[in-house]
PDB file of N, CA, C and O in Angstrom:
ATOM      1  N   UNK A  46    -128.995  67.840 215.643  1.00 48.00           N
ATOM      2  CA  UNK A  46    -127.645  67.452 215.924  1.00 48.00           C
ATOM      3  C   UNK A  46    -127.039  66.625 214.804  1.00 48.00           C
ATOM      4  O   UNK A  46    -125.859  66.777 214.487  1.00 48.00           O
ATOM      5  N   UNK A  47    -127.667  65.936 214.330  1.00 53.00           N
ATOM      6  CA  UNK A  47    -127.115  64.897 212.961  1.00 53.00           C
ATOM      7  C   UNK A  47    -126.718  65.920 211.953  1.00 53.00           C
ATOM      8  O   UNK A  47    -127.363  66.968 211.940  1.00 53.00           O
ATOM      9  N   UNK A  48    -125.851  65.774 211.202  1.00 53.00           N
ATOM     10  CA  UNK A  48    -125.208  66.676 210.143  1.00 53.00           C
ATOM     11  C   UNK A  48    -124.566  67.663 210.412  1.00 53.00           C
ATOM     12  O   UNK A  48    -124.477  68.470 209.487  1.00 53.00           O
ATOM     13  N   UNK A  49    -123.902  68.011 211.659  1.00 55.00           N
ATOM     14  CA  UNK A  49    -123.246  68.924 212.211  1.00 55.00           C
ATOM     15  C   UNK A  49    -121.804  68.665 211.878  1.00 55.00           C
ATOM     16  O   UNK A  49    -121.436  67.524 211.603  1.00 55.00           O
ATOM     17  N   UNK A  50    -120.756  69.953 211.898  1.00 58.00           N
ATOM     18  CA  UNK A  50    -119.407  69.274 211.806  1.00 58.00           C
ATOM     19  C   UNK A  50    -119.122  70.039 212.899  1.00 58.00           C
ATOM     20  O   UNK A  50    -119.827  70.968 213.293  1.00 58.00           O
ATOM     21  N   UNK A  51    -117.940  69.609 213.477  1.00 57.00           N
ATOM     22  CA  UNK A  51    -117.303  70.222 214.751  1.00 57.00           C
ATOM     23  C   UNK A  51    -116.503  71.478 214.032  1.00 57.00           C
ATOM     24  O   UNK A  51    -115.467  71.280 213.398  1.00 57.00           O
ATOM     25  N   UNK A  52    -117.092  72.803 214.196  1.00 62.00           N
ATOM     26  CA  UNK A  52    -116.178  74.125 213.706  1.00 62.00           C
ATOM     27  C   UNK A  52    -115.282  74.258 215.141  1.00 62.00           C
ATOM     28  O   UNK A  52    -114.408  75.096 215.358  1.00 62.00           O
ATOM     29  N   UNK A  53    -115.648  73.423 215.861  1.00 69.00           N
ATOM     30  CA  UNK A  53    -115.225  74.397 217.255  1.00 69.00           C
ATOM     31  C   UNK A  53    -113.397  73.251 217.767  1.00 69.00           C
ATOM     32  O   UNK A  53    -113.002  73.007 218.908  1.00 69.00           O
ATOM     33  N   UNK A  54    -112.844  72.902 216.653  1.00 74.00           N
ATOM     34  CA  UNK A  54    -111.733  72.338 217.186  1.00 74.00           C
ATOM     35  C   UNK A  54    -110.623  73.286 217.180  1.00 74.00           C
ATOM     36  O   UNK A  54    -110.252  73.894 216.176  1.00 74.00           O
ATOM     37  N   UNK A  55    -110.291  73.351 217.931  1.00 86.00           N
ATOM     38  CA  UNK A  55    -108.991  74.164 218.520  1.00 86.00           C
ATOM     39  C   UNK A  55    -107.763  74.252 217.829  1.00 86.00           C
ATOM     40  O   UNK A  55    -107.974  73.366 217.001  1.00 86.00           O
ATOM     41  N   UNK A  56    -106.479  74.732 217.528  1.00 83.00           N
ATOM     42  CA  UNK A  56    -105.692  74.882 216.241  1.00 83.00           C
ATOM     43  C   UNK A  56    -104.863  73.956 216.248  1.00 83.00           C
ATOM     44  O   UNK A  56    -104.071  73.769 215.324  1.00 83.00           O
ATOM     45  N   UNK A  57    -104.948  73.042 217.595  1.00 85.00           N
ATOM     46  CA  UNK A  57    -103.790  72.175 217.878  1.00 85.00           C
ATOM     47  C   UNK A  57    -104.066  70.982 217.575  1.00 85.00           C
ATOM     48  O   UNK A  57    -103.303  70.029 217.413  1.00 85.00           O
ATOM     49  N   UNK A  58    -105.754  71.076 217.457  1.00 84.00           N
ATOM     50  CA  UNK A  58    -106.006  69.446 217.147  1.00 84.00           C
ATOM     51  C   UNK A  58    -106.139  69.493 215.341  1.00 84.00           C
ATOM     52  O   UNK A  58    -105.936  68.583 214.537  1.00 84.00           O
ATOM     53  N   UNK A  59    -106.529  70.829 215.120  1.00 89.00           N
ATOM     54  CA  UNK A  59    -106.391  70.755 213.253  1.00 89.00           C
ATOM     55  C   UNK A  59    -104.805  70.572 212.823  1.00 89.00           C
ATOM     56  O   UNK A  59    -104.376  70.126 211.759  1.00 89.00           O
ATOM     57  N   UNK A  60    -104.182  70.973 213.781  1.00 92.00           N
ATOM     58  CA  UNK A  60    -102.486  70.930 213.282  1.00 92.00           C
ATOM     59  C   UNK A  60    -102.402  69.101 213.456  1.00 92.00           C
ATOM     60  O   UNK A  60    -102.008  68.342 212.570  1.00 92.00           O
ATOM     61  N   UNK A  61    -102.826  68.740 214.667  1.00 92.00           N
ATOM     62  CA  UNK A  61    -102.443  67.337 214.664  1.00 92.00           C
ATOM     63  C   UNK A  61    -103.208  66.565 213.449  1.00 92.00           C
ATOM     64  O   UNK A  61    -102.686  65.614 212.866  1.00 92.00           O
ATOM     65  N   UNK A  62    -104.860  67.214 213.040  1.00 92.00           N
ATOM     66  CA  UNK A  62    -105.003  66.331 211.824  1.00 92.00           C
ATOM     67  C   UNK A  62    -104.282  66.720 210.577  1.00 92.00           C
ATOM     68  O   UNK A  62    -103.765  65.949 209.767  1.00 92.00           O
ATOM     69  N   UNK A  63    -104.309  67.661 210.547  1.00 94.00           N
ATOM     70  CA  UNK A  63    -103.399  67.898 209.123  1.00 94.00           C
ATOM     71  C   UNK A  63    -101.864  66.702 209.325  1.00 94.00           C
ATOM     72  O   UNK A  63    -101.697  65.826 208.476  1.00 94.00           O
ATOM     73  N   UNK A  64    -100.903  66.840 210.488  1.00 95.00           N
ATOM     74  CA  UNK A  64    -100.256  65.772 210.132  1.00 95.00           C
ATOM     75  C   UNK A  64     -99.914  64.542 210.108  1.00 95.00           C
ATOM     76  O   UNK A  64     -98.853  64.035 209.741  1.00 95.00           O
ATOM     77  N   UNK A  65    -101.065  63.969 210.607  1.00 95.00           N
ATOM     78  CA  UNK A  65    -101.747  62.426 210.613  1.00 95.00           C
ATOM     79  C   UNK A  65    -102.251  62.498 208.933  1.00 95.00           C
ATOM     80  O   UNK A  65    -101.949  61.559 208.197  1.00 95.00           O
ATOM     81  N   UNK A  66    -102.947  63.546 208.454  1.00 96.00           N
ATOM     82  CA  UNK A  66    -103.536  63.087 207.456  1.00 96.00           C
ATOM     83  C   UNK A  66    -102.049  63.243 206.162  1.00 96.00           C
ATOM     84  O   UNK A  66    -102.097  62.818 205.007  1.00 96.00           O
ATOM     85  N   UNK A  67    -100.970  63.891 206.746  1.00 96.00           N
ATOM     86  CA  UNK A  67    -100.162  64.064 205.800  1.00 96.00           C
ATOM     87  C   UNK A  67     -98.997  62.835 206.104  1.00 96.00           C
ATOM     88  O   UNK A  67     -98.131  62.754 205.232  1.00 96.00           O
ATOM     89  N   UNK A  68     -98.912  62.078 207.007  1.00 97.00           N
ATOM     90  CA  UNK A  68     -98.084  61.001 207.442  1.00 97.00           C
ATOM     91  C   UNK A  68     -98.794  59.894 206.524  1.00 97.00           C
ATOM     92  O   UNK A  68     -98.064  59.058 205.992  1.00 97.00           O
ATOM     93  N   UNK A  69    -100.444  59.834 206.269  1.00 97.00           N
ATOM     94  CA  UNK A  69    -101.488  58.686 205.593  1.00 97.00           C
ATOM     95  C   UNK A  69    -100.584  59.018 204.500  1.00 97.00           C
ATOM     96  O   UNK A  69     -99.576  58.327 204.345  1.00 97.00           O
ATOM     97  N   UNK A  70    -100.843  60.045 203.688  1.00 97.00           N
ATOM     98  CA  UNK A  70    -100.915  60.505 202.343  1.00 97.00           C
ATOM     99  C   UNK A  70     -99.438  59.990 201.917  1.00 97.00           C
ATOM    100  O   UNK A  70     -99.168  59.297 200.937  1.00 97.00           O
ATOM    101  N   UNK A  71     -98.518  60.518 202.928  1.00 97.00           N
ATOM    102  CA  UNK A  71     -96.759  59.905 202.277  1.00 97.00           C
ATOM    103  C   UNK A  71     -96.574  58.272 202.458  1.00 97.00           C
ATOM    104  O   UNK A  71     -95.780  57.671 201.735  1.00 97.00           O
ATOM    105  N   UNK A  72     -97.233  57.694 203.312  1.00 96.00           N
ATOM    106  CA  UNK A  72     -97.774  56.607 203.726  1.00 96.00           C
ATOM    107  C   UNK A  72     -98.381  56.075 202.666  1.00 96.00           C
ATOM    108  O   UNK A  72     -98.066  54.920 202.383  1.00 96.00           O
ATOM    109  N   UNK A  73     -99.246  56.672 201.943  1.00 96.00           N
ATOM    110  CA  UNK A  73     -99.698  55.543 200.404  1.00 96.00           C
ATOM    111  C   UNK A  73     -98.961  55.768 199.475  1.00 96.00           C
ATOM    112  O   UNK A  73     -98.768  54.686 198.921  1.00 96.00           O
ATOM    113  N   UNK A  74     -98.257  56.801 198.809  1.00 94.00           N
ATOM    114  CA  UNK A  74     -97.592  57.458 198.033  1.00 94.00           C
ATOM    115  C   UNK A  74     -96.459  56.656 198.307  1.00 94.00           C
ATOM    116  O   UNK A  74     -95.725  56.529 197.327  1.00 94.00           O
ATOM    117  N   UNK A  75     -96.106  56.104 199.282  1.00 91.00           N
ATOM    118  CA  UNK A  75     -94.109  55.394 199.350  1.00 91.00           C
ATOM    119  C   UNK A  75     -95.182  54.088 199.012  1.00 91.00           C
ATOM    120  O   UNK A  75     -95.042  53.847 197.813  1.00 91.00           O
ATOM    121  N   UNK A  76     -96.075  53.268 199.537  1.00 90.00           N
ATOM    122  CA  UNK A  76     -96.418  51.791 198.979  1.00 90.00           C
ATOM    123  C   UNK A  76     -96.548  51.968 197.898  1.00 90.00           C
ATOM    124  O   UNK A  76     -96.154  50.982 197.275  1.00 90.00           O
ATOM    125  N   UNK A  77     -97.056  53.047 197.015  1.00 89.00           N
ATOM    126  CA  UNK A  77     -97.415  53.122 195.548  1.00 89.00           C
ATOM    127  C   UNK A  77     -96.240  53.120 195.021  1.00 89.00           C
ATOM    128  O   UNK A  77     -95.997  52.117 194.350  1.00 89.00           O
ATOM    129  N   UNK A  78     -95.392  53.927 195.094  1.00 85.00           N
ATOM    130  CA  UNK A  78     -94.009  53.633 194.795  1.00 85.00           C
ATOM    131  C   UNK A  78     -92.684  52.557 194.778  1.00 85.00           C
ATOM    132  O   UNK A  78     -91.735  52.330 194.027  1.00 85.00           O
ATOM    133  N   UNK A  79     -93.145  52.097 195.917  1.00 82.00           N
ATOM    134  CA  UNK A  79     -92.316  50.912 196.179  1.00 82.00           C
ATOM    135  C   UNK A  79     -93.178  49.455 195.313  1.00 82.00           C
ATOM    136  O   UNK A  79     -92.470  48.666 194.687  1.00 82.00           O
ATOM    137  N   UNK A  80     -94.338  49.294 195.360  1.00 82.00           N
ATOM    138  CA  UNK A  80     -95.174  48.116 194.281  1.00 82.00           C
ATOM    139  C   UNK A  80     -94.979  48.335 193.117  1.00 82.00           C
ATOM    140  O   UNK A  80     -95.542  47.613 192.295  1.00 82.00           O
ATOM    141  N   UNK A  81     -94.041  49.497 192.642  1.00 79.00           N
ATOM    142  CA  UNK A  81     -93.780  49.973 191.310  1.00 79.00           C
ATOM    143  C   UNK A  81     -92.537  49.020 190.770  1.00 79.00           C
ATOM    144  O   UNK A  81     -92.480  48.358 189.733  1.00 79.00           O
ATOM    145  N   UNK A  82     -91.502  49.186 191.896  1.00 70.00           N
ATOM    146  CA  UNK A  82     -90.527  48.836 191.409  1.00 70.00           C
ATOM    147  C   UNK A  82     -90.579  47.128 190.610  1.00 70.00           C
ATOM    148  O   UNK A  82     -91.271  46.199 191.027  1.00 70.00           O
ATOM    149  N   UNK A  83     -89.592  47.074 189.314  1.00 64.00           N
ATOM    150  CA  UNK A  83     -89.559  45.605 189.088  1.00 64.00           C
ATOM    151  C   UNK A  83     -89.284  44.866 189.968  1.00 64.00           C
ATOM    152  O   UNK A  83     -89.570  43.702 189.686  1.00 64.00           O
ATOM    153  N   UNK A  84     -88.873  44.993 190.883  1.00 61.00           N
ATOM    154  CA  UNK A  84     -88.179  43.521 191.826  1.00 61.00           C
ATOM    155  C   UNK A  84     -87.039  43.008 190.893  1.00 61.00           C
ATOM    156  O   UNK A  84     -86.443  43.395 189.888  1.00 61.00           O
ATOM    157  N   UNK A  85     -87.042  41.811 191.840  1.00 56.00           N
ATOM    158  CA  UNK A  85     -86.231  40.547 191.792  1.00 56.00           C
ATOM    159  C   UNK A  85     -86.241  40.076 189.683  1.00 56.00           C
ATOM    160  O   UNK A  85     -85.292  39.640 189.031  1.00 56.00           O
ATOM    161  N   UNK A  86     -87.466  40.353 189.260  1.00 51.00           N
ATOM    162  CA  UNK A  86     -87.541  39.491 187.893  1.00 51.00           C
ATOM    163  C   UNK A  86     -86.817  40.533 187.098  1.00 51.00           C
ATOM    164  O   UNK A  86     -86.259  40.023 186.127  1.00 51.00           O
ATOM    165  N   UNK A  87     -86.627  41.964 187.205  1.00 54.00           N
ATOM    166  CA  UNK A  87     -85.932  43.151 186.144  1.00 54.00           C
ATOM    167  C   UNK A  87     -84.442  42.488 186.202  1.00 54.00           C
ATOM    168  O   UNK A  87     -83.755  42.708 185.205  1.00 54.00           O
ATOM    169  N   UNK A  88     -83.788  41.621 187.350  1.00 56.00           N
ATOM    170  CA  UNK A  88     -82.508  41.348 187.092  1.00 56.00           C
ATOM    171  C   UNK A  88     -81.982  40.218 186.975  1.00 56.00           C
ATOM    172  O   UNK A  88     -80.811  39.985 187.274  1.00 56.00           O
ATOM    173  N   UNK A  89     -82.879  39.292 186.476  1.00 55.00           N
ATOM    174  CA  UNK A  89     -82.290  38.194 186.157  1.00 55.00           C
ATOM    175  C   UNK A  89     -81.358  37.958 184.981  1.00 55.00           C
ATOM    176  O   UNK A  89     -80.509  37.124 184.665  1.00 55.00           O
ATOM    177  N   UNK A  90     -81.785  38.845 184.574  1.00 59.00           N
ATOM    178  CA  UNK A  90     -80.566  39.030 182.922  1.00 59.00           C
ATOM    179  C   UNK A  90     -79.829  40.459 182.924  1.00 59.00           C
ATOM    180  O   UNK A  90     -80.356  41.504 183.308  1.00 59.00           O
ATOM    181  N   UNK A  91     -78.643  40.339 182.475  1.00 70.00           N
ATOM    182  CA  UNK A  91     -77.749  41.908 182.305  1.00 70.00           C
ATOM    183  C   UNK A  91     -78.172  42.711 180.688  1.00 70.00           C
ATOM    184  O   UNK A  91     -77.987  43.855 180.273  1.00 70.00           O
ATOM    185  N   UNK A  92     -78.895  41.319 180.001  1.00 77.00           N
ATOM    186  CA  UNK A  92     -79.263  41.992 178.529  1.00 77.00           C
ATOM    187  C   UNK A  92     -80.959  42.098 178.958  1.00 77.00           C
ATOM    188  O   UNK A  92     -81.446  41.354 179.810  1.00 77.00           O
ATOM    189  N   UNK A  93     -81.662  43.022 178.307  1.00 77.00           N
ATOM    190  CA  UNK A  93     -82.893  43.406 178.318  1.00 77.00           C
ATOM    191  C   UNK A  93     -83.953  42.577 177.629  1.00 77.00           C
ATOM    192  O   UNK A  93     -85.114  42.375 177.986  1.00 77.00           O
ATOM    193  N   UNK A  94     -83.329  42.158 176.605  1.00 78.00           N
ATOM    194  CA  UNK A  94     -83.917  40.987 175.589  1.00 78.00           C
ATOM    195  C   UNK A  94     -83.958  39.645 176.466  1.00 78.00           C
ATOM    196  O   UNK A  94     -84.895  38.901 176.175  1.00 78.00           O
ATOM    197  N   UNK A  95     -83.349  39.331 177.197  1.00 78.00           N
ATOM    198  CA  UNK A  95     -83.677  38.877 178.095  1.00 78.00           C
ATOM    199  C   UNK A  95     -84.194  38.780 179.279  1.00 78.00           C
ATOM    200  O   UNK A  95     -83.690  38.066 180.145  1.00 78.00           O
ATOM    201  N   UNK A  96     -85.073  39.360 179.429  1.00 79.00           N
ATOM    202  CA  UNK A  96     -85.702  40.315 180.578  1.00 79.00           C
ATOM    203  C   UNK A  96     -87.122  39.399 181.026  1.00 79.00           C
ATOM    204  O   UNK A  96     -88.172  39.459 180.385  1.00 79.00           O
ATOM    205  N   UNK A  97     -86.949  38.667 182.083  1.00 80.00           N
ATOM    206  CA  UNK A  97     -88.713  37.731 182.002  1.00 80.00           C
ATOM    207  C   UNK A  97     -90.092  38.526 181.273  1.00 80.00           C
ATOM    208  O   UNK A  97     -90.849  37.888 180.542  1.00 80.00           O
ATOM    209  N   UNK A  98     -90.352  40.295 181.633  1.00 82.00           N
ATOM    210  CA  UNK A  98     -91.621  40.368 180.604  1.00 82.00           C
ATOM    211  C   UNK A  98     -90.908  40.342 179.440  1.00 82.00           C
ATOM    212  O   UNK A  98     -91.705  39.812 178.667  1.00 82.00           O
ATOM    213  N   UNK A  99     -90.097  40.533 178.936  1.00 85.00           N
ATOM    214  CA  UNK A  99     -90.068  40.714 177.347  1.00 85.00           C
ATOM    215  C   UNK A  99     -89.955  39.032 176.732  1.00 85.00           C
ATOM    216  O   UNK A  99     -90.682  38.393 175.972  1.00 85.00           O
ATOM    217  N   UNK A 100     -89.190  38.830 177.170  1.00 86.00           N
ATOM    218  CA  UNK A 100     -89.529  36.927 176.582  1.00 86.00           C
ATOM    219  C   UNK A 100     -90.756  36.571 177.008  1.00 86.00           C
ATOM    220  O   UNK A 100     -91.009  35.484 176.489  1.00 86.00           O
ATOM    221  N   UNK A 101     -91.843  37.010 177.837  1.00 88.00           N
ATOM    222  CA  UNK A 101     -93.125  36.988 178.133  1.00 88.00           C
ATOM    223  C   UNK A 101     -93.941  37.026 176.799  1.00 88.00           C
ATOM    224  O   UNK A 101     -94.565  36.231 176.095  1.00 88.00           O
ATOM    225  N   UNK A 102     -93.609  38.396 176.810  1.00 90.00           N
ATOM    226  CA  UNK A 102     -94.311  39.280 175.263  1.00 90.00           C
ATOM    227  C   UNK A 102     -93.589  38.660 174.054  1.00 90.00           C
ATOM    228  O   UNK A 102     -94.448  38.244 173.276  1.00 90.00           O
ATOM    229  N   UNK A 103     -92.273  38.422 173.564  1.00 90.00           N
ATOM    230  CA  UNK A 103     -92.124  37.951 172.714  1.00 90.00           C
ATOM    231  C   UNK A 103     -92.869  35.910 172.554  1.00 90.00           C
ATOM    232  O   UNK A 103     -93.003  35.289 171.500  1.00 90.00           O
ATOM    233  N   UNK A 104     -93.083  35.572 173.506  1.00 90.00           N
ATOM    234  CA  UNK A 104     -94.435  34.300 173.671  1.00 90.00           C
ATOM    235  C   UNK A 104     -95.285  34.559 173.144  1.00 90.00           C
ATOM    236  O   UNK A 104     -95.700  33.989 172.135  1.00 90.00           O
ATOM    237  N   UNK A 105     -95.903  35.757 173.848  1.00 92.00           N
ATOM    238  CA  UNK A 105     -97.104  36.061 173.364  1.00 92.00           C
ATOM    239  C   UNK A 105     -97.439  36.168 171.822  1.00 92.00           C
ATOM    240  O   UNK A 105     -98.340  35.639 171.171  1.00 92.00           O
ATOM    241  N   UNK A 106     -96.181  37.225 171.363  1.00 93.00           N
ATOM    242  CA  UNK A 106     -95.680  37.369 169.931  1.00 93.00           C
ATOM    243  C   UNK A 106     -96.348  36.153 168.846  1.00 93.00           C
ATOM    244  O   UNK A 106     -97.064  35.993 167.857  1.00 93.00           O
ATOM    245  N   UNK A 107     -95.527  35.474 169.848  1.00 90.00           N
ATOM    246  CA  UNK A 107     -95.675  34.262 168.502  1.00 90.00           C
ATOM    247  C   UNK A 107     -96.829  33.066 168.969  1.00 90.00           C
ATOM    248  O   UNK A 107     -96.418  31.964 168.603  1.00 90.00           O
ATOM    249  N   UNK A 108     -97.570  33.016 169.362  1.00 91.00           N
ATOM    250  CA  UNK A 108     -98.834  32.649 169.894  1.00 91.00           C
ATOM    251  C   UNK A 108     -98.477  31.882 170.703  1.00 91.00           C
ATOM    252  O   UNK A 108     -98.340  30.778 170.177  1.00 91.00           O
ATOM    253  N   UNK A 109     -98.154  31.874 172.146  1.00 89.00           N
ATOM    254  CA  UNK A 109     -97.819  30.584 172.610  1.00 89.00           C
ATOM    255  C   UNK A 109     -97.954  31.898 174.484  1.00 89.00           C
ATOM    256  O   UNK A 109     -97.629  33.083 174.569  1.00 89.00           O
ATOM    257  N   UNK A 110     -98.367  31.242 175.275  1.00 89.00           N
ATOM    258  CA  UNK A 110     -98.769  31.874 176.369  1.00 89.00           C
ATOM    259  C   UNK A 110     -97.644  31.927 177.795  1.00 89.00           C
ATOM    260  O   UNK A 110     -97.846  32.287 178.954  1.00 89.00           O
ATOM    261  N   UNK A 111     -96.472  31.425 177.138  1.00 86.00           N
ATOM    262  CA  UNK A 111     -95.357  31.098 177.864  1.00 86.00           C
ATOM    263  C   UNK A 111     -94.145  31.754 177.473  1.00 86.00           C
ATOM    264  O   UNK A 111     -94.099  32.326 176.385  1.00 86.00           O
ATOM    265  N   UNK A 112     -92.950  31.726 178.409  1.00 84.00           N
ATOM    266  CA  UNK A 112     -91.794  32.690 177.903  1.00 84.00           C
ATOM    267  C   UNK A 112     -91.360  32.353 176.490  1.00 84.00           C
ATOM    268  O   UNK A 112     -91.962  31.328 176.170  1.00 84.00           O
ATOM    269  N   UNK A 113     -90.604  32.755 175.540  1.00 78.00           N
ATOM    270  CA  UNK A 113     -90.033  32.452 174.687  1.00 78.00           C
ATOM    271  C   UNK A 113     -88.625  32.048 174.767  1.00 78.00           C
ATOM    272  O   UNK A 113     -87.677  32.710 174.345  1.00 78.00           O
ATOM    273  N   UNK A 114     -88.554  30.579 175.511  1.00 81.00           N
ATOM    274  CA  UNK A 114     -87.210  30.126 176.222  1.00 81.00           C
ATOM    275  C   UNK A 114     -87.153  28.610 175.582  1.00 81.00           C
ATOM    276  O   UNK A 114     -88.213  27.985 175.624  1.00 81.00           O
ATOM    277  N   UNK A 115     -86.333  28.146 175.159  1.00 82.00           N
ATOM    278  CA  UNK A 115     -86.137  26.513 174.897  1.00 82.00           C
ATOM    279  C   UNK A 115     -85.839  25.760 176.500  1.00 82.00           C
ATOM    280  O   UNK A 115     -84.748  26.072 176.977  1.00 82.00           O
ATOM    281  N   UNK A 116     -86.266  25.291 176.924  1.00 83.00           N
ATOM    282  CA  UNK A 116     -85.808  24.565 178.383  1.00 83.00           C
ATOM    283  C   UNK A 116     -84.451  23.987 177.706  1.00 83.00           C
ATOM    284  O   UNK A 116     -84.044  23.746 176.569  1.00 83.00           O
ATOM    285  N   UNK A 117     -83.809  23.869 179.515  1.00 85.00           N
ATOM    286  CA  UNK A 117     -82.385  23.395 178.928  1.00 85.00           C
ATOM    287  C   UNK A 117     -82.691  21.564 178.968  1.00 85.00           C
ATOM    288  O   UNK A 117     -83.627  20.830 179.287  1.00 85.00           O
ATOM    289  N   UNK A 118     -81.492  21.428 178.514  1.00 89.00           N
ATOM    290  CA  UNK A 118     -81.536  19.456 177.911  1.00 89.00           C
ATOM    291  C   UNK A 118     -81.514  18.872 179.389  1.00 89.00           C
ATOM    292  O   UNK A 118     -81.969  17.733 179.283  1.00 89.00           O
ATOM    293  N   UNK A 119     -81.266  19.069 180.427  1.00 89.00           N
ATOM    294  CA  UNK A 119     -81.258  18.317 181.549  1.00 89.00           C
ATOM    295  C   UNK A 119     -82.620  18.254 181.701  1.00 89.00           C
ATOM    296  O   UNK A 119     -82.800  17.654 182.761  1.00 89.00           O
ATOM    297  N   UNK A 120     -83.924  18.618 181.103  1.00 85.00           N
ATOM    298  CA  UNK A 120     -84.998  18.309 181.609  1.00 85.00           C
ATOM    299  C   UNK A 120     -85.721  17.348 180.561  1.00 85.00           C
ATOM    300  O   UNK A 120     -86.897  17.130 180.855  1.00 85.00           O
ATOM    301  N   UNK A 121     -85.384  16.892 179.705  1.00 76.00           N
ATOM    302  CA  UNK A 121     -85.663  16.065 178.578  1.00 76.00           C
ATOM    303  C   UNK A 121     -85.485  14.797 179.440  1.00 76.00           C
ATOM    304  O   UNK A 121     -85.623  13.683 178.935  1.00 76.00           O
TER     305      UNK A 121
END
């Protein structure tokens, strides 16, 4: 009995797994898609050069592990 598969399911219950297993599948495929998007940080600026990763990377650029931003004078 161990290692057996059920051949004997009926067409209605393979129809119901096929679309459970196809509800999973669009089901990871929309989270994969949606964790894609930039969010909230792609629009903090209308110019691109200003864009949080790219002042990220331009940090990085120049050896320093932080944005490439001068803080403003109210924090001095």
């Amino acid at each position: 009995m161990s290692g057996e598969t059920n051949s004997n399911q009926t067409p209605r219950g393979r129809t119901l797994s096929c679309i459970v297993f196809g509800v999973v599948c669009a089901l990871v495929i929309g989270i994969y898609a949606w964790s894609a998007e930039p969010g909230a940080l792609g629009f903090v600026s209308s110019r691109p050069q200003d864009a949080y990763y790219n002042l990220l990377v331009q940090g990085f650029k120049s050896g320093q592990l932080n944005v490439k931003r001068d803080p403003s004078p109210g924090l001095a």
